[in-house]
Short mmCIF file of C-alpha atoms in Angstrom, two decimals:
data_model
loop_
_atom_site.label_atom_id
_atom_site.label_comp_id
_atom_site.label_asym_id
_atom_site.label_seq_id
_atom_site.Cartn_x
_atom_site.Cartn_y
_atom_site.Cartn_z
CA UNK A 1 117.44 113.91 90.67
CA UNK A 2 115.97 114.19 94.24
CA UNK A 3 119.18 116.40 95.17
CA UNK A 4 119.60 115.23 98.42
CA UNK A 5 122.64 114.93 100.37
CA UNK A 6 124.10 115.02 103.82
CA UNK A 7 121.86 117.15 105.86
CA UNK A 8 118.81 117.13 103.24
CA UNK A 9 115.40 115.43 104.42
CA UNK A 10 113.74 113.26 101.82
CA UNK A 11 110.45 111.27 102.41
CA UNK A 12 110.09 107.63 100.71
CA UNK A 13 106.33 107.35 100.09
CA UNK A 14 105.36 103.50 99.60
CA UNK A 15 108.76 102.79 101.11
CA UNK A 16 108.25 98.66 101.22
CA UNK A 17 110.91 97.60 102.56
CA UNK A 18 113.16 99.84 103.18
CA UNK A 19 116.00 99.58 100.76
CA UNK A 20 115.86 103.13 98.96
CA UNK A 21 115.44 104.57 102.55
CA UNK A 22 118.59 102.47 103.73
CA UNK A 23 120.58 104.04 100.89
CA UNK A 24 119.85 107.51 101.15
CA UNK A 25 120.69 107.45 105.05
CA UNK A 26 124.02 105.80 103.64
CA UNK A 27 124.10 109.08 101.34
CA UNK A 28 124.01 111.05 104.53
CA UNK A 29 119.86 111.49 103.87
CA UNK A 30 117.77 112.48 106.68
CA UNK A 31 115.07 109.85 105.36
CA UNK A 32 111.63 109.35 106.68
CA UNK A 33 110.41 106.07 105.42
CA UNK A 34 106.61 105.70 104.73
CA UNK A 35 104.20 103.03 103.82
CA UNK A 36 100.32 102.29 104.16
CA UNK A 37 101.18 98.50 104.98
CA UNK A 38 102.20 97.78 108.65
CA UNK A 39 103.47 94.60 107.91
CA UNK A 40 105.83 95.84 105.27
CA UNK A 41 107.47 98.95 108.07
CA UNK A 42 107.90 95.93 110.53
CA UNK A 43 109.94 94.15 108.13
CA UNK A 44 111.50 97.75 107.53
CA UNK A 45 112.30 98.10 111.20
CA UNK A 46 113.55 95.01 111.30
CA UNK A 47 116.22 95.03 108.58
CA UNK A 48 117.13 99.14 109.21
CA UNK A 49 115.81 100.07 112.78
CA UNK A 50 117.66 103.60 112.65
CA UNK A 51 115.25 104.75 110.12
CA UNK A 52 112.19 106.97 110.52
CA UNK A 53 109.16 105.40 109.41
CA UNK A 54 105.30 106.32 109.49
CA UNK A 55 102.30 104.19 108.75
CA UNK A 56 100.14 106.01 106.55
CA UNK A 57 98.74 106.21 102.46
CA UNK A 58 100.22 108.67 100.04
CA UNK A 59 97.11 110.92 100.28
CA UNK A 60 97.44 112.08 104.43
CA UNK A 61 101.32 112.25 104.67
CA UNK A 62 101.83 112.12 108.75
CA UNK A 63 104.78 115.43 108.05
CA UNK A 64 104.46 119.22 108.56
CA UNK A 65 103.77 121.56 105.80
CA UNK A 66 107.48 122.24 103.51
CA UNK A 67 109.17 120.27 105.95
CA UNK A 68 111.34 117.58 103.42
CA UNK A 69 113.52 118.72 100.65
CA UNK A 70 112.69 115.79 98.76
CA UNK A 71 109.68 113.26 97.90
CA UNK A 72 110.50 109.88 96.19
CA UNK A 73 107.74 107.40 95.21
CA UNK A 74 108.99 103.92 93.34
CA UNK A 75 106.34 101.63 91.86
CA UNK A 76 103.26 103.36 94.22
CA UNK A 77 101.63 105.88 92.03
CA UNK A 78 100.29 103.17 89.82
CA UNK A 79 98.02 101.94 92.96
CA UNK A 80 96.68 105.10 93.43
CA UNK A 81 92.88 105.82 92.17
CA UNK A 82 93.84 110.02 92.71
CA UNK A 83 97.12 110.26 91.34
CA UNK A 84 96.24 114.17 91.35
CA UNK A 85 95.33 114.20 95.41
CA UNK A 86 98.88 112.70 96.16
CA UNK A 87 100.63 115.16 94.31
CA UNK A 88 98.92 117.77 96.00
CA UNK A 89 99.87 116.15 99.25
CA UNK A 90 103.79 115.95 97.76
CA UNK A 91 103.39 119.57 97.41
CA UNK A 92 102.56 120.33 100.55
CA UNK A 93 105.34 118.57 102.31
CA UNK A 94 107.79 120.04 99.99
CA UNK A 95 109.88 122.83 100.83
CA UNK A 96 109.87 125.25 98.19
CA UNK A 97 112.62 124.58 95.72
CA UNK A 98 112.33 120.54 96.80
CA UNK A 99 113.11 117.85 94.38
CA UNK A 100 109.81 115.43 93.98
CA UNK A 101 110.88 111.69 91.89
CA UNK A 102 108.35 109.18 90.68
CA UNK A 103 109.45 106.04 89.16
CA UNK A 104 107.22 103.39 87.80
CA UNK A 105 106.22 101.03 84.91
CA UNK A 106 103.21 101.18 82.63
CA UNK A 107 101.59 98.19 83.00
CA UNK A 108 100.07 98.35 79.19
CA UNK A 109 103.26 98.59 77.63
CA UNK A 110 105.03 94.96 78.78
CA UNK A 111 106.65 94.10 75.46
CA UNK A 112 106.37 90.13 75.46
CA UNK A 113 107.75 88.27 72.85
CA UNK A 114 105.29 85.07 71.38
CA UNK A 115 104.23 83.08 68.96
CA UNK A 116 100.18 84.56 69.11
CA UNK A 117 100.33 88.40 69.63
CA UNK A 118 96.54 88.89 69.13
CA UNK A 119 96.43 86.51 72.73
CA UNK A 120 99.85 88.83 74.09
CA UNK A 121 97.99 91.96 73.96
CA UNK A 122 94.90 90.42 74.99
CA UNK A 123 96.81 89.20 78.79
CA UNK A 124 98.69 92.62 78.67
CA UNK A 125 95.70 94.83 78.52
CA UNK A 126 93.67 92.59 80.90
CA UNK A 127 96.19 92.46 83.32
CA UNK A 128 96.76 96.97 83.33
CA UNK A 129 92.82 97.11 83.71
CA UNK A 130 93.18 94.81 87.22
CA UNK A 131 95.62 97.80 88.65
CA UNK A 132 93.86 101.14 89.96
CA UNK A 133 96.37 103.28 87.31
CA UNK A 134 97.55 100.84 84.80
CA UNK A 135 98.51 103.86 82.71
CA UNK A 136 99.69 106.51 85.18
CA UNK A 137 103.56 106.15 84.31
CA UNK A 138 102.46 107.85 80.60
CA UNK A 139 100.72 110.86 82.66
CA UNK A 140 103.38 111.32 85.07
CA UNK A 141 104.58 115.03 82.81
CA UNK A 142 100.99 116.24 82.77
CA UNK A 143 100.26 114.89 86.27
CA UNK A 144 102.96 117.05 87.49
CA UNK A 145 102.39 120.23 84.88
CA UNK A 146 98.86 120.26 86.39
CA UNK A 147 99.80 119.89 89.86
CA UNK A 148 101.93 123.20 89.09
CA UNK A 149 105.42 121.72 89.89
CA UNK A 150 108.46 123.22 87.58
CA UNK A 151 111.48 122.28 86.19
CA UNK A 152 109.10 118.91 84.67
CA UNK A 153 111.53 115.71 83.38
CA UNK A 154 110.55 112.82 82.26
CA UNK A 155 113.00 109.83 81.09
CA UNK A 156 112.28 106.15 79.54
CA UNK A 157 114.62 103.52 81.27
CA UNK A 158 114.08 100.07 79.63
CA UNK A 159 115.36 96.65 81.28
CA UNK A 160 115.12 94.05 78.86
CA UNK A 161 114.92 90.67 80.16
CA UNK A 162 115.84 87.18 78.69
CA UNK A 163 116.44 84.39 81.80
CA UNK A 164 114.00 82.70 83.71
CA UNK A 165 114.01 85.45 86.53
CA UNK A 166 110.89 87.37 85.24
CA UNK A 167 108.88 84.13 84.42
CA UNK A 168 107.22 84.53 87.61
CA UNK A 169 105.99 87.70 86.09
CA UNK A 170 104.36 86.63 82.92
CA UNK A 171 102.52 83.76 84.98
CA UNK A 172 101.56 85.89 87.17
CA UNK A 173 100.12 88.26 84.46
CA UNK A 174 98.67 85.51 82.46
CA UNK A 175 96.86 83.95 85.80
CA UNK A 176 95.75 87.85 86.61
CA UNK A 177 93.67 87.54 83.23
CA UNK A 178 92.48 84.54 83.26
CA UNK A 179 90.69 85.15 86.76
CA UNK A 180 88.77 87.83 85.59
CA UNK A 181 87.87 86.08 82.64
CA UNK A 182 89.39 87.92 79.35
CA UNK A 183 90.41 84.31 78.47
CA UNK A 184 89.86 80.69 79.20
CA UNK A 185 92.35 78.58 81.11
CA UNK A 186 93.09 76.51 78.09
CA UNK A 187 94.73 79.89 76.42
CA UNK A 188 96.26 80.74 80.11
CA UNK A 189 97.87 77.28 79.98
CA UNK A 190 99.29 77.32 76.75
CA UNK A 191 100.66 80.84 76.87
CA UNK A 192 102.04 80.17 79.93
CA UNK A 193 103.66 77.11 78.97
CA UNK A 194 104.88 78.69 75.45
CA UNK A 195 106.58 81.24 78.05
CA UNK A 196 108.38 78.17 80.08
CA UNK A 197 109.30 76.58 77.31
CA UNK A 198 111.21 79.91 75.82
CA UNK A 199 112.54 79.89 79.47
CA UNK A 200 114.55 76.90 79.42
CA UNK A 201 115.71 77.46 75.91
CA UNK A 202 117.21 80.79 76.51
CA UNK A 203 114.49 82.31 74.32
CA UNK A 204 112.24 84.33 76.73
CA UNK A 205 112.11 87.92 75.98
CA UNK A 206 110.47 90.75 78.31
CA UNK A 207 111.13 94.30 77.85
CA UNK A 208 109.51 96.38 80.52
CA UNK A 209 110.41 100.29 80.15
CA UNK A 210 110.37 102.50 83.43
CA UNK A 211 108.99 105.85 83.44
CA UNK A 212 111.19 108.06 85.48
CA UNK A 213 109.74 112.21 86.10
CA UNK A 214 111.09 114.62 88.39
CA UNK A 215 110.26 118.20 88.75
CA UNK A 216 110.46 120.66 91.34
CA UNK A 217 107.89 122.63 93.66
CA UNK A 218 107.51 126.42 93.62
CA UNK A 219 106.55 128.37 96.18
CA UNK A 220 102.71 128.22 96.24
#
């Protein structure tokens, strides 16, 4: 979707880590990684020091203008307050005729099996309103339409979840809305122990679909 390959330049924005960036230098990727967090490009360095990494935001990219054939941003856009700024700052690092790639979840759309919905939806929605974009994902076709990009695609990829890998999740969304308040701890306690209890029995079900859009910028 980015079309990269050997020779191509593609910048990582909210690179973490490092993995992504690791695999498209495997691919032959000229790939700059960047990330606001210099903590997270020190653990970068460490694990892939022949990288390329910057410390910066998504909104002041630290690159030229059309300088990268391709702009990649997993899991980041959902942080951002200006969704609309960033993408003018993808578009400006594009080349014309680059590939831009934004993955992410909406974080009002967890589908979480349990025995009191009403309570569910109450933890789900409390949980998207702590995030600066819960429902960005949803907007990413507009986002880009607006931003004038071309060549808009947008594809649903849902992982459905049924071990105890992902409890960490829920109790982490559960404790997310009981400290600001949308309910008490007796209601956090119970869901959360409803949720261990399906755990252990094999009976835990998360489905959390991820919102993939890529598009490509025109010449301004």
């Amino acid at each position: 979707m980015l079309g990269g390959g050997a020779g191509k330049s593609v910048v990582d924005v909210g690179c973490g880590a490092a993995r992504a960036v690791a695999e498209l230098i495997g691919q032959g990727v000229r790939a700059i990684g960047v990330d606001p967090s210099e903590r997270m490009i020190a653990v970068a360095r460490d694990r892939w020091p022949q990288a390329d990494y910057r410390i910066a935001g998504a909104y002041e990219l630290p690159l030229p203008d059309a300088s990268v054939d391709g702009y990649r941003a997993d899991k980041v856009f959902h942080e951002l307050a200006e969704p609309e700024r960033a993408l003018e700052e993808a578009r400006r690092v594009l080349a014309p005729g680059g590939r831009i790639v934004l993955v992410g979840q909406d974080w009002d759309t967890f589908v979480i099996d349990s025995s009191d919905p009403a309570l569910t939806r109450t933890l789900v929605h409390a949980r998207a309103g702590m995030t600066a974009g819960p429902r960005t994902a949803r907007r990413y076709r507009n986002l880009l339409l607006d931003a004038r990009f071309d060549d808009v695609t947008v594809e649903v990829h849902t992982g459905v979840f049924t071990g105890p890998t992902m409890l960490p999740v829920l109790v982490g969304l559960a404790e997310g809305a009981c400290s600001v308040g949308a309910v008490t701890r007796e209601q956090t306690d119970r869901w959360i122990a409803e949720q261990r209890a399906r755990a252990e029995a094999d009976r835990l079900f998360l489905a959390l679909p991820m919102f993939v859009a890529a598009a490509t910028a025109v010449r301004a």
